[in-house]
Amino acid sequence: MSTTVAAKYLAQILVAGTQVVGRAFARALRQEYAASQQAAQKAGGGKQGARRAAADTATGMSLQEAKQILHVSEITDPKLIQSKYDHLFAVNEKAKGGSFYLQSKVVRAKERIDMEISKPEPKNKKEET
């Protein structure tokens, strides 16, 4: 009889453990979904948000992060961006005792900003007659 009681308790423990893990997984899934929705809205939503998300994925960084790395607040002045890039790239040159990691971050930041600048403006599908 003690064997059946032990088996019963073991089964109850397994069921309870499975329920706990299942609830935790469902909660994590809901949080991830909410975070992805929030990120999509933050990126602009719709097609613009999808383009930004694709650019973020391609370069591995967001536009905000790229602007922080190059110390620019706006991306409207290509000459300023290029001068900041040139300076940071030279300062972080490995031959001068710089960091290859930081230098690669500077390159990726410049690429991300260049992607944003070179994007064509979305065309309206509605044409006025």
Coordinates of C-alpha atoms in Angstrom, one line a residue, residues 42 61-75 84 88 105-106 109-110 112-113:
K42 CA 7.8 52.5 -31.0
M61 CA 21.5 48.3 -33.9
S62 CA 18.7 50.8 -33.7
L63 CA 18.8 54.3 -35.2
Q64 CA 18.8 55.7 -31.7
E65 CA 21.8 53.6 -30.7
A66 CA 23.6 54.6 -33.9
K67 CA 23.0 58.3 -33.1
Q68 CA 24.3 57.9 -29.6
I69 CA 27.5 56.2 -30.8
L70 CA 28.3 58.9 -33.3
H71 CA 27.2 61.6 -30.9
V72 CA 24.6 63.2 -33.2
S73 CA 21.1 64.2 -32.3
E74 CA 19.8 64.6 -35.9
I75 CA 20.8 62.8 -39.1
K84 CA 32.2 62.3 -36.4
L88 CA 35.9 58.0 -34.0
K105 CA 30.5 49.7 -33.5
V106 CA 31.3 53.0 -35.1
A109 CA 26.5 53.0 -36.5
K110 CA 27.5 54.8 -39.7
R112 CA 22.7 52.3 -39.9
I113 CA 22.5 56.0 -40.3

